mmCIF file of C-alpha atoms in Angstrom:
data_model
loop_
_atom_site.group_PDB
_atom_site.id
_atom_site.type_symbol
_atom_site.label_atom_id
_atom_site.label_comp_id
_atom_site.label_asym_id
_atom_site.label_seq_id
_atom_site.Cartn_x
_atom_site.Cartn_y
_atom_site.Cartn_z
ATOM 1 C CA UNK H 22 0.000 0.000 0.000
ATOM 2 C CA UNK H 23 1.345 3.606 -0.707
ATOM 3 C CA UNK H 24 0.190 6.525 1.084
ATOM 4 C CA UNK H 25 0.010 9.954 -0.637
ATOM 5 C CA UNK H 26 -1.435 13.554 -0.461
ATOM 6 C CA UNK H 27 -3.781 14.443 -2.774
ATOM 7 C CA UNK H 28 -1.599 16.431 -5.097
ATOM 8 C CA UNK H 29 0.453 13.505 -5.954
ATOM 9 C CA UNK H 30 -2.807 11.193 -6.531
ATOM 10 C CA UNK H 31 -4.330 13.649 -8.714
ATOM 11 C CA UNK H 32 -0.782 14.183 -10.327
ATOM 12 C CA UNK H 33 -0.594 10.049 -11.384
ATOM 13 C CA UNK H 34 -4.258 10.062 -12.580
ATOM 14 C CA UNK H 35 -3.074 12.948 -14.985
ATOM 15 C CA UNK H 36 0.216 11.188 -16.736
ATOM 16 C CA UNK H 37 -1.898 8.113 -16.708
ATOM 17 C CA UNK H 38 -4.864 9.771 -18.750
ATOM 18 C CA UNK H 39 -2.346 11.567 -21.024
ATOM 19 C CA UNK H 40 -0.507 8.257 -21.584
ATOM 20 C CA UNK H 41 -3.749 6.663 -22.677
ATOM 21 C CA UNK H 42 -5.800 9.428 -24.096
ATOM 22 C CA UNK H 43 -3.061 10.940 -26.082
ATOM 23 C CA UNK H 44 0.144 8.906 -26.539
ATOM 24 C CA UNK H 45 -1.135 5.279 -26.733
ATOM 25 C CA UNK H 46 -3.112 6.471 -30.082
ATOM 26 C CA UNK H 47 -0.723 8.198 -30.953
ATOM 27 C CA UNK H 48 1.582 5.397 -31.024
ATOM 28 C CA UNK H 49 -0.511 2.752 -32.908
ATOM 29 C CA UNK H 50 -1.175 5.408 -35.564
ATOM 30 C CA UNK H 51 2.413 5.359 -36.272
ATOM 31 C CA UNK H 52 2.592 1.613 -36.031
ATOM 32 C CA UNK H 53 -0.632 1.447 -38.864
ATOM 33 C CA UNK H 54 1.453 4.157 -41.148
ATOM 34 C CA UNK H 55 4.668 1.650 -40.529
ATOM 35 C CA UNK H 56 2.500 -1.408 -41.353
ATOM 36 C CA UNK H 57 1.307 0.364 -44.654
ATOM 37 C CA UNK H 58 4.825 0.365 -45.919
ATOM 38 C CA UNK H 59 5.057 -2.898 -46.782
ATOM 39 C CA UNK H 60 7.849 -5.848 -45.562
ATOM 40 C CA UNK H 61 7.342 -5.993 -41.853
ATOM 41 C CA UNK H 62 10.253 -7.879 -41.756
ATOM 42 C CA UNK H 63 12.390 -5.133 -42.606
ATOM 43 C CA UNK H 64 10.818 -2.010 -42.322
ATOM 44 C CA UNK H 65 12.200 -0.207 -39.163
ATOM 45 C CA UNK H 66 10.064 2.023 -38.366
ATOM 46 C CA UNK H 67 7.437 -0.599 -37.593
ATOM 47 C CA UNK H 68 9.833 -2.482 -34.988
ATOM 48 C CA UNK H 69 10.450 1.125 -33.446
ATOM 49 C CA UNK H 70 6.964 1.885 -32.884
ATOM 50 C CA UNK H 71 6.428 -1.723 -31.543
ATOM 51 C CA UNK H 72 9.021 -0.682 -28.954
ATOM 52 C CA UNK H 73 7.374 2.240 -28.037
ATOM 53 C CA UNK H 74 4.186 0.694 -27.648
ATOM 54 C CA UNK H 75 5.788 -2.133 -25.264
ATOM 55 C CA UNK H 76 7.577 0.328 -23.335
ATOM 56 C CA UNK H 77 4.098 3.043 -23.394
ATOM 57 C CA UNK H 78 1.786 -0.355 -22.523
ATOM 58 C CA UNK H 79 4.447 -1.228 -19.297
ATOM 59 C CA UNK H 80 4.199 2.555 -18.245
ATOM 60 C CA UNK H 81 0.507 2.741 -17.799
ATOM 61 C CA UNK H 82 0.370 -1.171 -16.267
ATOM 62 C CA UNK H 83 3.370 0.466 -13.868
ATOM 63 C CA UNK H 84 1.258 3.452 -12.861
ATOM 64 C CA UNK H 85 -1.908 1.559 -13.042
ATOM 65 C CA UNK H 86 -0.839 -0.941 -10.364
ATOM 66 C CA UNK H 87 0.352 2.317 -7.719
ATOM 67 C CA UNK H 88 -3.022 4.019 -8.174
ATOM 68 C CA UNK H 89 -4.506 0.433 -7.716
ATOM 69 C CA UNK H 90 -2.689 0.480 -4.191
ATOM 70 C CA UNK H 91 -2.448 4.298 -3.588
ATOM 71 C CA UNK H 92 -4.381 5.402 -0.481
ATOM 72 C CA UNK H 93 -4.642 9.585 -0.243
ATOM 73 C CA UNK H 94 -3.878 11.098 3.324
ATOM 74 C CA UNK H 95 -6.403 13.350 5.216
ATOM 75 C CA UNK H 96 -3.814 15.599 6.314
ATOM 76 C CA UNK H 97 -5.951 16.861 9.520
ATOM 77 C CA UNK H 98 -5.195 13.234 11.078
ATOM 78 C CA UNK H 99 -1.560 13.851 10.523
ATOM 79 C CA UNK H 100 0.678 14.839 14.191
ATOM 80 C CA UNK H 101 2.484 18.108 13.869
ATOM 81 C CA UNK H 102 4.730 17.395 16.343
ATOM 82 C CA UNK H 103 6.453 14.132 15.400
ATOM 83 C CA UNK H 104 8.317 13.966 11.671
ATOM 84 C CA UNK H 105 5.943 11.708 9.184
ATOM 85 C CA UNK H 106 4.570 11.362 5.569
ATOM 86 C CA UNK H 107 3.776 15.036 4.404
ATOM 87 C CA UNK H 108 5.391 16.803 7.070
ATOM 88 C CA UNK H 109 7.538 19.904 6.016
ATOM 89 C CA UNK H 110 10.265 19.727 7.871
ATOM 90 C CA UNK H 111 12.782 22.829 8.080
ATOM 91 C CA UNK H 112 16.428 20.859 9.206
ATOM 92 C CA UNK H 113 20.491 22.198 9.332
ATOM 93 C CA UNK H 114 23.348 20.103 8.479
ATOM 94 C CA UNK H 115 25.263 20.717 11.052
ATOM 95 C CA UNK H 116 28.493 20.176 9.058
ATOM 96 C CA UNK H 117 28.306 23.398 7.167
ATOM 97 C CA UNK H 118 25.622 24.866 9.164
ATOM 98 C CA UNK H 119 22.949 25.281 6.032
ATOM 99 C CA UNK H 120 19.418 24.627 6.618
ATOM 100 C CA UNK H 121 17.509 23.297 4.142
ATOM 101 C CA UNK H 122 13.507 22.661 3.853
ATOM 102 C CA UNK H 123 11.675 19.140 2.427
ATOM 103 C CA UNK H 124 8.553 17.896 2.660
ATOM 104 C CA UNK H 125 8.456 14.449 2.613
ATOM 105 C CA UNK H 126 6.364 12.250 0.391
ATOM 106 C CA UNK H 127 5.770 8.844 -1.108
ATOM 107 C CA UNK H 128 8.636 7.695 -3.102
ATOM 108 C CA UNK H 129 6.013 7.958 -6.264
ATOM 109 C CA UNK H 130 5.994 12.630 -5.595
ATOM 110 C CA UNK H 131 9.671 13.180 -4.768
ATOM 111 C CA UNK H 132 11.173 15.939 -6.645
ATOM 112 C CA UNK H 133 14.274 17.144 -5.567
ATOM 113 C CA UNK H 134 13.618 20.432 -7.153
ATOM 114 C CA UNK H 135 10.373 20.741 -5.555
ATOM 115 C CA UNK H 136 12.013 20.247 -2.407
ATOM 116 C CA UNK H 137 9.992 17.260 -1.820
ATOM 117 C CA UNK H 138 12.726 14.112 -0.144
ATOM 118 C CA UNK H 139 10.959 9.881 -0.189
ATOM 119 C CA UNK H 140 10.506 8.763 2.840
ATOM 120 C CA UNK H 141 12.435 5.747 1.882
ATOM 121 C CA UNK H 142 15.458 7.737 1.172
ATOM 122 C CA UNK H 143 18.124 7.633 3.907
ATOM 123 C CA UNK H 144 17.637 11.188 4.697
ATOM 124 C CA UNK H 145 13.583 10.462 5.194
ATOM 125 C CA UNK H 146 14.152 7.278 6.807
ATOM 126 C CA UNK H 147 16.154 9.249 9.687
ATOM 127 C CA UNK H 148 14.115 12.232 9.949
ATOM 128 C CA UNK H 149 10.566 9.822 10.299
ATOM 129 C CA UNK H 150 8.951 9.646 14.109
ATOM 130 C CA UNK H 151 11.431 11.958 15.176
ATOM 131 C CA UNK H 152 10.456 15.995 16.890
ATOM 132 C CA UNK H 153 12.307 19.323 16.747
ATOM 133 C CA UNK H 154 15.595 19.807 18.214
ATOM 134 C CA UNK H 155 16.151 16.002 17.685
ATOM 135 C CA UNK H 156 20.022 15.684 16.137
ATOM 136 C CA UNK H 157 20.388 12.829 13.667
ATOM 137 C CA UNK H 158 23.339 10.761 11.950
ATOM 138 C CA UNK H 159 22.679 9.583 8.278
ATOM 139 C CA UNK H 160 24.696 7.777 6.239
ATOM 140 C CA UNK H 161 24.952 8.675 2.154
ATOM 141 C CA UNK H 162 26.262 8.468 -0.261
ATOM 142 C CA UNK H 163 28.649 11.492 0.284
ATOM 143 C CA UNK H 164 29.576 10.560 3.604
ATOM 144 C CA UNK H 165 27.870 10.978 7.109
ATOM 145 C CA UNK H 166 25.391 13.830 7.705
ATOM 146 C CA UNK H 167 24.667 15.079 11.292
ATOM 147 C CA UNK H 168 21.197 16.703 11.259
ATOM 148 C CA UNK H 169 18.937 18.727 13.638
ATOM 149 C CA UNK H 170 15.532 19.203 13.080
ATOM 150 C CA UNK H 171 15.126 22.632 13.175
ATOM 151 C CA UNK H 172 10.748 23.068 12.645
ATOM 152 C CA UNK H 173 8.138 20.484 11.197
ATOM 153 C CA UNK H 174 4.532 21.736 10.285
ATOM 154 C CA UNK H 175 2.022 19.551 8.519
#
């Protein structure tokens, strides 16, 4: 089962609609123009659009099976005072003394750039269950990271 806010559920019903509204006809138009070109056998452009199909069909099966198992969050049951799915969570590396704000999310919504961290990542998988002022050691990929949790809000 994967938890998520509402954003992100909403978010994976869009690709999946756009992958088979849009793209999947797309794609067997271009394998019907290939087909029309004769040979099958050697004709390219067929086996490439066969591809794409495979790899468009696995995609929506893929995204298919999350939503199948997706369950959204109410966000007002969520505790502000403990570190857990959803929570923003303001922390500073203590290393360099930078602090640095994430919400986290199922591993389906992170985006780095969004400043939103999986709670399966190391990083999430320290921070979770634990409250402000709370120091934490996790271990990357970089090296160790000493953490304190500076705020959380839901």
């Amino acid at each position: 089962m994967e938890y998520m806010s509402k954003e992100g559920y909403d978010k994976l019903v869009a690709e999946l609609n756009e992958m088979i509204q849009v793209e999947l006809p797309r794609v067997k138009d271009a394998i019907a123009e290939a087909r029309d070109k004769g040979d099958l056998s050697e004709n390219f452009e067929y086996h490439a659009a066969k591809r794409e199909q495979a790899k468009l069909l696995s995609r929506i099966r893929y995204k298919q099976r999350v939503l199948e198992f997706a369950r959204v969050i109410d966000t007002s049951r969520l505790q502000s005072d403990r570190v857990g799915l959803l929570s923003r969570v303001e922390i500073t590396n203590l290393g360099n003394m930078r602090t640095m704000k994430y919400t986290l999310v199922s591993p389906h919504e992170a985006n780095l750039s969004e400043g939103k961290i999986s709670i399966k990542s190391p990083i999430g998988q320290a921070l979770m269950n634990r409250k402000v002022g709370d120091t934490v050691e996790v271990r990357v990929p970089a090296g160790l990271l000493r953490l304190r949790i500076e705020s959380v809000k839901v």
